Amino acid sequence: MDFNLLIDNPEWLLIVLAPLFIALMTAEYVLGQKRGRLPDNASYHLPEVLCNFSLAGMHQLSDLLTGLLIVKLYLWLFGWHLLDIEMGLASFLVLLVLQDFCYYWFHRASHRIRWMWAAHVAHHSSENMNFSTAFRQSLMYPIAGMWLFWVPLVIIGFEPKWVVFAVLLNLGLQFFVHTQWVRSLGWLELVFNTPSHHRVHHGRNPQYIDKNYAGVLIIWDKLFGTFEPEVETVRYGVTKPVESFNPLVVTFKAWQEMFDELRNRNLTLRQRLKVIFSPPDD
Ligand SMILES: [Zn+2]
Ligand SMILES: [Zn+2]
């Protein structure tokens, strides 16, 4: 596919990458699971795989629908852009690094603010880890406020279509870190988010909780004190398991619990704000 066509229609990026995703999942299943080379919690279980695929489809649909509104907002904000940036290889690389920096803070906020965790928990609630885990996304990200984190890039002066492309490319690249197949990538571990670093991120071992928020570069975790290397075998999932393969339960259970708490009439405004903005307990 022509690169410029992809920049003009960034929503196609994940669809373009889909054959590669499917090939890698098939390889992980056939070469890893069937030949007994992977641990039990790397197994593909049909109900969970179907749930993961449904979550990806629901996320894509909600992104497409809300994306139209969000791009309108970005185009409006772009009217106030600070710099006139001509896109070339150098400015594209700068955009990728800046977007990855913003992603780090989006991801960190998604773990430390309950409102945002209510969306992100869907990604973490599986107790298995294989390439299909990457498909566990939430249709609630636009409500959680993910789009806010890319606004600085638009204000700096990157055209909205390039910003959306960078966001989706980052998401697409993260597919490759959801595996137990790769133990270590040598020197790349120093700079990049790798399967090893991301396994830690999905761990519920106490020392692994809220660590390794990286998208593509692990340097942000090292700079901001959230890096943890993989030492102990990772136990995957969250401390309050969702215990369902129904994508609607996986998507909405945490929201429902939060709104149940907010419905308590005796809460003061301060207590309500605390329910929404304090760190989650799972
Ligand atoms: Zn996370
Ligand atoms: Zn992940």
Short mmCIF file of N, CA and C in Angstrom, two decimals, residues 47-124:
data_model
loop_
_atom_site.label_atom_id
_atom_site.label_comp_id
_atom_site.label_asym_id
_atom_site.label_seq_id
_atom_site.Cartn_x
_atom_site.Cartn_y
_atom_site.Cartn_z
N PRO A 47 -12.51 -19.79 23.93
CA PRO A 47 -13.39 -18.73 24.46
C PRO A 47 -12.64 -17.42 24.69
N GLU A 48 -11.41 -17.52 25.16
CA GLU A 48 -10.66 -16.29 25.42
C GLU A 48 -10.22 -15.62 24.12
N VAL A 49 -9.77 -16.43 23.16
CA VAL A 49 -9.34 -15.85 21.87
C VAL A 49 -10.52 -15.14 21.20
N LEU A 50 -11.71 -15.76 21.25
CA LEU A 50 -12.90 -15.12 20.67
C LEU A 50 -13.21 -13.82 21.39
N CYS A 51 -13.07 -13.84 22.71
CA CYS A 51 -13.30 -12.62 23.50
C CYS A 51 -12.29 -11.54 23.08
N ASN A 52 -11.01 -11.92 22.96
CA ASN A 52 -9.97 -10.95 22.58
C ASN A 52 -10.25 -10.33 21.21
N PHE A 53 -10.64 -11.19 20.25
CA PHE A 53 -10.95 -10.69 18.90
C PHE A 53 -12.16 -9.76 18.92
N SER A 54 -13.17 -10.14 19.71
CA SER A 54 -14.37 -9.28 19.80
C SER A 54 -14.01 -7.92 20.38
N LEU A 55 -13.16 -7.93 21.41
CA LEU A 55 -12.73 -6.66 22.02
C LEU A 55 -12.00 -5.79 21.00
N ALA A 56 -11.16 -6.42 20.16
CA ALA A 56 -10.43 -5.66 19.13
C ALA A 56 -11.41 -5.05 18.13
N GLY A 57 -12.41 -5.84 17.72
CA GLY A 57 -13.40 -5.35 16.76
C GLY A 57 -14.21 -4.20 17.34
N MET A 58 -14.63 -4.34 18.60
CA MET A 58 -15.42 -3.28 19.26
C MET A 58 -14.58 -2.00 19.39
N HIS A 59 -13.31 -2.18 19.71
CA HIS A 59 -12.40 -1.04 19.84
C HIS A 59 -12.22 -0.32 18.50
N GLN A 60 -12.05 -1.11 17.43
CA GLN A 60 -11.86 -0.53 16.09
C GLN A 60 -13.08 0.30 15.70
N LEU A 61 -14.26 -0.28 15.97
CA LEU A 61 -15.51 0.38 15.61
C LEU A 61 -15.68 1.69 16.37
N SER A 62 -15.42 1.65 17.67
CA SER A 62 -15.59 2.87 18.46
C SER A 62 -14.55 3.92 18.05
N ASP A 63 -13.33 3.46 17.69
CA ASP A 63 -12.29 4.38 17.23
C ASP A 63 -12.70 5.06 15.92
N LEU A 64 -13.30 4.28 15.03
CA LEU A 64 -13.73 4.83 13.73
C LEU A 64 -14.81 5.88 13.93
N LEU A 65 -15.78 5.56 14.82
CA LEU A 65 -16.91 6.48 15.02
C LEU A 65 -16.48 7.75 15.74
N THR A 66 -15.77 7.58 16.86
CA THR A 66 -15.37 8.77 17.64
C THR A 66 -14.22 9.50 16.95
N GLY A 67 -13.44 8.75 16.14
CA GLY A 67 -12.29 9.35 15.45
C GLY A 67 -12.70 10.53 14.59
N LEU A 68 -13.88 10.44 13.99
CA LEU A 68 -14.36 11.52 13.12
C LEU A 68 -14.49 12.82 13.92
N LEU A 69 -15.06 12.69 15.13
CA LEU A 69 -15.24 13.86 16.00
C LEU A 69 -13.90 14.39 16.51
N ILE A 70 -13.06 13.43 16.91
CA ILE A 70 -11.78 13.80 17.51
C ILE A 70 -10.89 14.50 16.47
N VAL A 71 -10.90 14.00 15.24
CA VAL A 71 -10.09 14.63 14.19
C VAL A 71 -10.61 16.05 13.92
N LYS A 72 -11.92 16.22 13.99
CA LYS A 72 -12.50 17.58 13.82
C LYS A 72 -11.95 18.51 14.90
N LEU A 73 -11.95 18.02 16.12
CA LEU A 73 -11.43 18.80 17.25
C LEU A 73 -9.94 19.11 17.05
N TYR A 74 -9.16 18.10 16.64
CA TYR A 74 -7.73 18.29 16.39
C TYR A 74 -7.52 19.35 15.29
N LEU A 75 -8.32 19.28 14.23
CA LEU A 75 -8.16 20.23 13.12
C LEU A 75 -8.43 21.66 13.59
N TRP A 76 -9.42 21.78 14.48
CA TRP A 76 -9.76 23.09 15.05
C TRP A 76 -8.59 23.60 15.91
N LEU A 77 -8.06 22.70 16.75
CA LEU A 77 -6.93 23.07 17.61
C LEU A 77 -5.68 23.38 16.78
N PHE A 78 -5.55 22.70 15.64
CA PHE A 78 -4.38 22.88 14.77
C PHE A 78 -4.31 24.33 14.28
N GLY A 79 -5.44 25.01 14.31
CA GLY A 79 -5.47 26.45 13.95
C GLY A 79 -4.56 27.28 14.84
N TRP A 80 -4.26 26.76 16.05
CA TRP A 80 -3.39 27.51 16.98
C TRP A 80 -1.97 26.94 17.03
N HIS A 81 -1.59 26.14 16.04
CA HIS A 81 -0.29 25.45 16.13
C HIS A 81 0.88 26.43 16.24
N LEU A 82 1.88 25.99 16.99
CA LEU A 82 3.00 26.88 17.32
C LEU A 82 4.06 26.91 16.23
N LEU A 83 4.35 25.74 15.63
CA LEU A 83 5.43 25.66 14.63
C LEU A 83 4.88 25.19 13.29
N ASP A 84 5.49 25.67 12.21
CA ASP A 84 5.15 25.13 10.87
C ASP A 84 6.11 23.98 10.59
N ILE A 85 5.62 22.76 10.70
CA ILE A 85 6.51 21.61 10.55
C ILE A 85 6.29 20.95 9.20
N GLU A 86 7.36 20.86 8.43
CA GLU A 86 7.28 20.16 7.15
C GLU A 86 7.64 18.70 7.40
N MET A 87 6.76 17.79 7.00
CA MET A 87 7.02 16.39 7.32
C MET A 87 8.03 15.77 6.37
N GLY A 88 9.07 15.21 6.96
CA GLY A 88 10.08 14.44 6.24
C GLY A 88 10.54 13.36 7.20
N LEU A 89 11.61 12.66 6.87
CA LEU A 89 12.05 11.56 7.72
C LEU A 89 12.40 12.03 9.13
N ALA A 90 13.16 13.16 9.22
CA ALA A 90 13.61 13.64 10.53
C ALA A 90 12.41 14.07 11.39
N SER A 91 11.50 14.85 10.81
CA SER A 91 10.36 15.32 11.61
C SER A 91 9.43 14.16 11.96
N PHE A 92 9.37 13.14 11.09
CA PHE A 92 8.55 11.96 11.39
C PHE A 92 9.13 11.21 12.60
N LEU A 93 10.47 11.08 12.62
CA LEU A 93 11.11 10.40 13.75
C LEU A 93 10.91 11.18 15.05
N VAL A 94 10.99 12.52 14.96
CA VAL A 94 10.76 13.35 16.15
C VAL A 94 9.32 13.14 16.64
N LEU A 95 8.38 13.11 15.69
CA LEU A 95 6.97 12.88 16.06
C LEU A 95 6.82 11.53 16.77
N LEU A 96 7.47 10.49 16.24
CA LEU A 96 7.34 9.15 16.85
C LEU A 96 7.86 9.15 18.28
N VAL A 97 8.98 9.83 18.51
CA VAL A 97 9.55 9.87 19.86
C VAL A 97 8.65 10.68 20.79
N LEU A 98 8.17 11.83 20.33
CA LEU A 98 7.30 12.67 21.16
C LEU A 98 5.97 11.95 21.46
N GLN A 99 5.44 11.27 20.45
CA GLN A 99 4.18 10.55 20.66
C GLN A 99 4.38 9.42 21.66
N ASP A 100 5.54 8.76 21.59
CA ASP A 100 5.84 7.67 22.52
C ASP A 100 5.97 8.21 23.95
N PHE A 101 6.52 9.42 24.07
CA PHE A 101 6.62 10.09 25.38
C PHE A 101 5.21 10.36 25.92
N CYS A 102 4.34 10.90 25.07
CA CYS A 102 2.94 11.16 25.47
C CYS A 102 2.25 9.84 25.82
N TYR A 103 2.56 8.78 25.06
CA TYR A 103 1.96 7.48 25.33
C TYR A 103 2.32 6.99 26.72
N TYR A 104 3.59 7.21 27.09
CA TYR A 104 4.03 6.79 28.44
C TYR A 104 3.12 7.41 29.50
N TRP A 105 2.85 8.72 29.37
CA TRP A 105 2.03 9.41 30.39
C TRP A 105 0.57 9.00 30.29
N PHE A 106 0.09 8.77 29.06
CA PHE A 106 -1.28 8.26 28.92
C PHE A 106 -1.39 6.91 29.64
N HIS A 107 -0.42 6.04 29.42
CA HIS A 107 -0.47 4.69 29.98
C HIS A 107 -0.33 4.73 31.50
N ARG A 108 0.57 5.61 31.98
CA ARG A 108 0.75 5.74 33.43
C ARG A 108 -0.54 6.26 34.08
N ALA A 109 -1.16 7.27 33.45
CA ALA A 109 -2.43 7.79 33.97
C ALA A 109 -3.51 6.71 33.92
N SER A 110 -3.47 5.85 32.90
CA SER A 110 -4.47 4.79 32.77
C SER A 110 -4.40 3.77 33.92
N HIS A 111 -3.24 3.70 34.56
CA HIS A 111 -3.09 2.78 35.69
C HIS A 111 -3.32 3.47 37.03
N ARG A 112 -3.21 4.81 37.07
CA ARG A 112 -3.22 5.50 38.36
C ARG A 112 -4.48 6.34 38.59
N ILE A 113 -5.31 6.49 37.56
CA ILE A 113 -6.58 7.23 37.71
C ILE A 113 -7.70 6.25 37.43
N ARG A 114 -8.59 6.07 38.40
CA ARG A 114 -9.58 5.00 38.26
C ARG A 114 -10.45 5.15 37.02
N TRP A 115 -10.81 6.38 36.67
CA TRP A 115 -11.65 6.63 35.49
C TRP A 115 -11.01 6.04 34.23
N MET A 116 -9.70 6.19 34.14
CA MET A 116 -8.98 5.70 32.96
C MET A 116 -8.71 4.19 33.07
N TRP A 117 -8.48 3.74 34.30
CA TRP A 117 -8.26 2.30 34.51
C TRP A 117 -9.51 1.49 34.13
N ALA A 118 -10.68 2.10 34.35
CA ALA A 118 -11.94 1.41 34.01
C ALA A 118 -11.93 0.99 32.54
N ALA A 119 -11.26 1.78 31.68
CA ALA A 119 -11.14 1.39 30.27
C ALA A 119 -9.96 0.42 30.08
N HIS A 120 -8.84 0.73 30.71
CA HIS A 120 -7.60 -0.01 30.43
C HIS A 120 -7.61 -1.43 31.03
N VAL A 121 -8.39 -1.64 32.09
CA VAL A 121 -8.36 -2.94 32.77
C VAL A 121 -8.68 -4.10 31.82
N ALA A 122 -9.47 -3.82 30.78
CA ALA A 122 -9.82 -4.88 29.81
C ALA A 122 -8.54 -5.47 29.20
N HIS A 123 -7.53 -4.65 29.01
CA HIS A 123 -6.28 -5.12 28.42
C HIS A 123 -5.51 -6.04 29.38
N HIS A 124 -5.75 -5.83 30.68
CA HIS A 124 -4.95 -6.54 31.69
C HIS A 124 -5.64 -7.72 32.33
#
